[in-house]
PDB file of C-alpha atoms in Angstrom:
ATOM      1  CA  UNK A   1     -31.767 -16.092 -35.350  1.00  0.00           C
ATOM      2  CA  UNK A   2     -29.955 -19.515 -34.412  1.00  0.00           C
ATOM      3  CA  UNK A   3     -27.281 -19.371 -31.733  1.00  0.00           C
ATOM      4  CA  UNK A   4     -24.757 -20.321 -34.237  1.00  0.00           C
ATOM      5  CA  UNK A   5     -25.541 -17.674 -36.693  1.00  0.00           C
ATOM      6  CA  UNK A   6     -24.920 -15.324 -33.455  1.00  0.00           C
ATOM      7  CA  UNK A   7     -21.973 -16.901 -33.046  1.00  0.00           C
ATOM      8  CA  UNK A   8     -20.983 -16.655 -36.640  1.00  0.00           C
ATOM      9  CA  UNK A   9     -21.866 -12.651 -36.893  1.00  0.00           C
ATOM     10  CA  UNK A  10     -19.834 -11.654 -33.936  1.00  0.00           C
ATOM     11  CA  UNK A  11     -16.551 -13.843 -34.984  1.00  0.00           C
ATOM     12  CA  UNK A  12     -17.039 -12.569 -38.351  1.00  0.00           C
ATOM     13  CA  UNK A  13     -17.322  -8.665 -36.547  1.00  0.00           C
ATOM     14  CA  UNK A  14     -14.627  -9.778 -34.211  1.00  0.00           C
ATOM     15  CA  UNK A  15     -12.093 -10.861 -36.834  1.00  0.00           C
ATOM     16  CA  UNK A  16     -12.742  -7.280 -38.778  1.00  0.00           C
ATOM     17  CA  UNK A  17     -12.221  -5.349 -35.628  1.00  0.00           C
ATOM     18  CA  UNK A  18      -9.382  -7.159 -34.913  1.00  0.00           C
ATOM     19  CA  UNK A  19      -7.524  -6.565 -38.791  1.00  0.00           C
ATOM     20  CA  UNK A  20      -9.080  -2.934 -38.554  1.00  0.00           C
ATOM     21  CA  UNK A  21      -6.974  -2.144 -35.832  1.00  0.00           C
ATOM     22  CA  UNK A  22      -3.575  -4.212 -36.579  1.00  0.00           C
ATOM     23  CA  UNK A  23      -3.533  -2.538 -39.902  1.00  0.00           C
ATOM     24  CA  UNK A  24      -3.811   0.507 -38.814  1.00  0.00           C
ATOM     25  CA  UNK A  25      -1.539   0.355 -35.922  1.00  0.00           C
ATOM     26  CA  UNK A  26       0.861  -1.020 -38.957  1.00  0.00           C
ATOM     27  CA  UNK A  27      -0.057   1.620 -41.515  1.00  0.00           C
ATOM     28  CA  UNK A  28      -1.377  -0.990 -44.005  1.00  0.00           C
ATOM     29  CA  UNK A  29      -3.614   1.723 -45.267  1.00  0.00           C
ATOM     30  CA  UNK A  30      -4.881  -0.541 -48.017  1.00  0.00           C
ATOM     31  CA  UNK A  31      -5.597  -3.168 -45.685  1.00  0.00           C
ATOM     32  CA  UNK A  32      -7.844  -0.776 -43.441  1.00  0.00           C
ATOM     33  CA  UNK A  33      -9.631   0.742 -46.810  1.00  0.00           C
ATOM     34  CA  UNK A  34     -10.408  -2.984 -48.107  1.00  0.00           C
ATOM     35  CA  UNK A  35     -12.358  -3.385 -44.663  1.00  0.00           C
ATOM     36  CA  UNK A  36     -15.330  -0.618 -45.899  1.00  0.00           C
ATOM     37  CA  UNK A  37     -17.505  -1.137 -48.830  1.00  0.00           C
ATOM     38  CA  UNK A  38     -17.066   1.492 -51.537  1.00  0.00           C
ATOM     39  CA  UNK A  39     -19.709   3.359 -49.820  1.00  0.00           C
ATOM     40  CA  UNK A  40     -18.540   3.127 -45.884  1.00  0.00           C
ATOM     41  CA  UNK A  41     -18.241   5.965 -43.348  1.00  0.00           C
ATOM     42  CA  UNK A  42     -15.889   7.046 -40.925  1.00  0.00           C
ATOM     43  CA  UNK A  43     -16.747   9.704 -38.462  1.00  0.00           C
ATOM     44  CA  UNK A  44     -14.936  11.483 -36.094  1.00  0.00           C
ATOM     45  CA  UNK A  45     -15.190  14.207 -33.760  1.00  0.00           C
ATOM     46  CA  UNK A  46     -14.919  17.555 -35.098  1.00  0.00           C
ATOM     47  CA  UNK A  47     -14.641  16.528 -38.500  1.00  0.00           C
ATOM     48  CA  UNK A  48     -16.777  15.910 -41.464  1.00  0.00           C
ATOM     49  CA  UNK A  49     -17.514  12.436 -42.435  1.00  0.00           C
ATOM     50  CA  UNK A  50     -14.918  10.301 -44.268  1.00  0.00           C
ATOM     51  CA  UNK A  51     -16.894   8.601 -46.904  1.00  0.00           C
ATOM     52  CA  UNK A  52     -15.419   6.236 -49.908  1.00  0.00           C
ATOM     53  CA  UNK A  53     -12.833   4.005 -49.959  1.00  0.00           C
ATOM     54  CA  UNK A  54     -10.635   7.615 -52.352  1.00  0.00           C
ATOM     55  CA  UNK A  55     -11.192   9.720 -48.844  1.00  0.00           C
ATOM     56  CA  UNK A  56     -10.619   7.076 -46.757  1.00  0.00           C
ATOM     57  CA  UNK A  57      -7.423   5.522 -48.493  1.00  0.00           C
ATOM     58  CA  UNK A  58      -6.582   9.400 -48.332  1.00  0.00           C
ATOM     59  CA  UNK A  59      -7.378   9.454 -44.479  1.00  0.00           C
ATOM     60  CA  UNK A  60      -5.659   6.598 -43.176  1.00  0.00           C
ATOM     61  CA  UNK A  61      -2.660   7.291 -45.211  1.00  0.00           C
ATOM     62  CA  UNK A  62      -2.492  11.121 -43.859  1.00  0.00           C
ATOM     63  CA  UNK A  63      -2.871   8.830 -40.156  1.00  0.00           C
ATOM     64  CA  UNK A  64      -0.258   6.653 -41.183  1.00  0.00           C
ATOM     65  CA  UNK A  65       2.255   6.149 -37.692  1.00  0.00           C
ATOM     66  CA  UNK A  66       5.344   8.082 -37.164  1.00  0.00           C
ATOM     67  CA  UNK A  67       6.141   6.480 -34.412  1.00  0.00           C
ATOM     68  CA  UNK A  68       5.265   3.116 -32.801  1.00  0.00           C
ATOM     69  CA  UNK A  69       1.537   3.109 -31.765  1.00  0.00           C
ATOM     70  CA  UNK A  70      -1.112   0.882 -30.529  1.00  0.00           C
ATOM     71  CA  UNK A  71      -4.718   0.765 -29.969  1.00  0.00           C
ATOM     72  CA  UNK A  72      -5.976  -1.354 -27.611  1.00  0.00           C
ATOM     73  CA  UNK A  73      -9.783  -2.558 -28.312  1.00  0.00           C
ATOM     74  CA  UNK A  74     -12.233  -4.662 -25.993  1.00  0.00           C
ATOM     75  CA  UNK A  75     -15.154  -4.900 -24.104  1.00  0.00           C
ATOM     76  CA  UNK A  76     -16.865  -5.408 -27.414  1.00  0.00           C
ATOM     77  CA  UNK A  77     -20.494  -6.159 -27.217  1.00  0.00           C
ATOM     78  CA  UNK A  78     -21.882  -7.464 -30.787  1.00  0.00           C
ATOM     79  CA  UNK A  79     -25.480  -7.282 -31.576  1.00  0.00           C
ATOM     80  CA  UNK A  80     -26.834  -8.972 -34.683  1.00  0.00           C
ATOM     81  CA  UNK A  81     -29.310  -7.412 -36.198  1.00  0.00           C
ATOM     82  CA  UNK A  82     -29.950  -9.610 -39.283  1.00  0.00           C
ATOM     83  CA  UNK A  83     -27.767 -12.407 -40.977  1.00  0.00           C
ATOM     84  CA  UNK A  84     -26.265  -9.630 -43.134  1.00  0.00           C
ATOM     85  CA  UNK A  85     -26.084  -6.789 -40.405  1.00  0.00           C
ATOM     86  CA  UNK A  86     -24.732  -6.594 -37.290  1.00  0.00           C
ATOM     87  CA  UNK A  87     -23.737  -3.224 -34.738  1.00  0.00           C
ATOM     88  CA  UNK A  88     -20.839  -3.346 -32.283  1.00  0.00           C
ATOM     89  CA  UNK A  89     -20.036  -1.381 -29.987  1.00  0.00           C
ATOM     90  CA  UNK A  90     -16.434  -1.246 -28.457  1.00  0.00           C
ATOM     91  CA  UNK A  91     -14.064   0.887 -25.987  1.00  0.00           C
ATOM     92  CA  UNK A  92     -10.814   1.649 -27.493  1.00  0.00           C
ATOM     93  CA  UNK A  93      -6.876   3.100 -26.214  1.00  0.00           C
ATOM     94  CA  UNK A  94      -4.762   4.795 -28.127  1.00  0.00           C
ATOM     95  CA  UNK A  95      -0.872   4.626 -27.131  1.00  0.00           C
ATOM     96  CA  UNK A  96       1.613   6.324 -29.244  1.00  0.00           C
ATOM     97  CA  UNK A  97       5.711   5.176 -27.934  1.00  0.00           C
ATOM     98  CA  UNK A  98       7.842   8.720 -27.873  1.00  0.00           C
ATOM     99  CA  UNK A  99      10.798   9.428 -26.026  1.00  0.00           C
ATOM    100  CA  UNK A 100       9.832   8.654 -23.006  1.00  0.00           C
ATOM    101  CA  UNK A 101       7.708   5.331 -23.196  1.00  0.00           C
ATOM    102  CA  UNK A 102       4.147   4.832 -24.064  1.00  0.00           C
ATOM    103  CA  UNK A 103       1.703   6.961 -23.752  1.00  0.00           C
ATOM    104  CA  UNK A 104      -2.290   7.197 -23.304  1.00  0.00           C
ATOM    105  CA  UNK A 105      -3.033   9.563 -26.218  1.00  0.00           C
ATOM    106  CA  UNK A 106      -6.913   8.582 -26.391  1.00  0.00           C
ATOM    107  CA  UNK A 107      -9.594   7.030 -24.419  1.00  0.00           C
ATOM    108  CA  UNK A 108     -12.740   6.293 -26.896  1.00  0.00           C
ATOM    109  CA  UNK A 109     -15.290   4.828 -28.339  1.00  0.00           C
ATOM    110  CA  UNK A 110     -15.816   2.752 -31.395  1.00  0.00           C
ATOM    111  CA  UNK A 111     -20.000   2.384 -32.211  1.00  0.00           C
ATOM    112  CA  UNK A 112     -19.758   0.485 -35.391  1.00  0.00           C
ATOM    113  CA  UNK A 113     -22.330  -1.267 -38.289  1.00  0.00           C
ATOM    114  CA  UNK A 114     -21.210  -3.934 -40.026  1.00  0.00           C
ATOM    115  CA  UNK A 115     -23.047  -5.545 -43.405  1.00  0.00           C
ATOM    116  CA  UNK A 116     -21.790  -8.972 -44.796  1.00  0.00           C
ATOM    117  CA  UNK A 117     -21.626  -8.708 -48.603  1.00  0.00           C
ATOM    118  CA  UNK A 118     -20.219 -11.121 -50.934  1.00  0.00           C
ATOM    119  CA  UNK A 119     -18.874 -13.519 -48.188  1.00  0.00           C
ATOM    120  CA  UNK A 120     -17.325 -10.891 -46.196  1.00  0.00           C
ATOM    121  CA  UNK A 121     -18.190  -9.035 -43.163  1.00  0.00           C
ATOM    122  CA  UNK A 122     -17.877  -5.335 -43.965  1.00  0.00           C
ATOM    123  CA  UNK A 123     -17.492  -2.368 -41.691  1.00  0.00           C
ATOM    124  CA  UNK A 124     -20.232   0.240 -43.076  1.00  0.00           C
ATOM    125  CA  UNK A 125     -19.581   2.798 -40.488  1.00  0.00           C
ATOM    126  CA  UNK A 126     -17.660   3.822 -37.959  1.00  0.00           C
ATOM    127  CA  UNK A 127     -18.407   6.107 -35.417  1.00  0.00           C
ATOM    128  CA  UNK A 128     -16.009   7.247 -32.938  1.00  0.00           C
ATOM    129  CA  UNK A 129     -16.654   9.654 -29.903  1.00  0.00           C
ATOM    130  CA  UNK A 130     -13.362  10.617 -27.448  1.00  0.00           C
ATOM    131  CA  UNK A 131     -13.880  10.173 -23.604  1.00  0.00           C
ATOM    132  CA  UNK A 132     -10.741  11.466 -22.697  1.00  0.00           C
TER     133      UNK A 132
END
C-alpha cells in the first residue's frame, strides 16, 4: 500500500472518529447512527452487542446528554489493513460537567474497524473496554 493511501485511510478514520465523538458529545444521535453501515456493531462492557443502525439510533438516543459532557479521544494509532479496511485503536475520557465542575466519569478504550463503502469511511465496529 502507497504512503498516500496510508495517509488517506487514517484521515479518512481520523475525520470519523472525530464526528463520532462531537455528535455524540452533542446528542446528534442521527449523526452518530449515519457513521455505521446498516449492519455495524457497538459493544460495550456488560452488555449485549448493539447491532443496526434501529438499536443503535435507539442506543445513542437513550445516551443522549443531560448535562454538558465531553469525551476526549487521542493517542490514536491507525492501521490499514486494505484500501477499504482499516482498525484503530484509540484511548478515550469521558467528562460529564455537574454541580461542581467537570468530572472524570470514564477512562477507556476505543478498538475500532472501519470499511470504506460508497465513498465513505464507515465505522463497522466498535469495541469499547473501561480502564477505570
Amino acid at each position: 500500500m502507497s504512503e498516500s493511501t496510508q495517509a488517506w485511510v487514517s484521515a479518512g478514520v481520523r475525520a470519523v472518529i472525530g464526528a463520532h465523538t462531537q455528535a455524540q458529545d452533542a446528542g446528534r444521535t442521527d449523526d452518530v447512527v449515519a457513521l455505521y453501515p446498516p449492519d455495524g456493531v457497538l459493544e460495550l462492557p456488560g452488555m449485549d452487542p448493539v447491532q443496526g443502525h434501529d438499536a443503535l439510533r435507539a442506543a445513542f438516543k437513550g445516551w443522549a446528554p443531560t448535562q454538558p459532557q465531553q469525551h476526549l479521544v487521542g493517542n490514536t494509532v491507525v492501521t490499514p489493513t486494505a484500501e477499504d479496511e482499516a482498525t484503530a485503536v484509540s484511548d478515550v475520557v469521558f467528562f460529564q460537567r455537574g454541580d461542581t465542575g467537570w468530572t472524570v466519569q470514564v477512562v477507556g478504550r476505543y478498538e475500532d474497524t472501519f470499511r470504506h463503502i460508497d465513498g465513505a469511511w464507515l465505522l463497522q465496529r466498535r469495541a469499547t473496554t473501561y480502564q477505570a
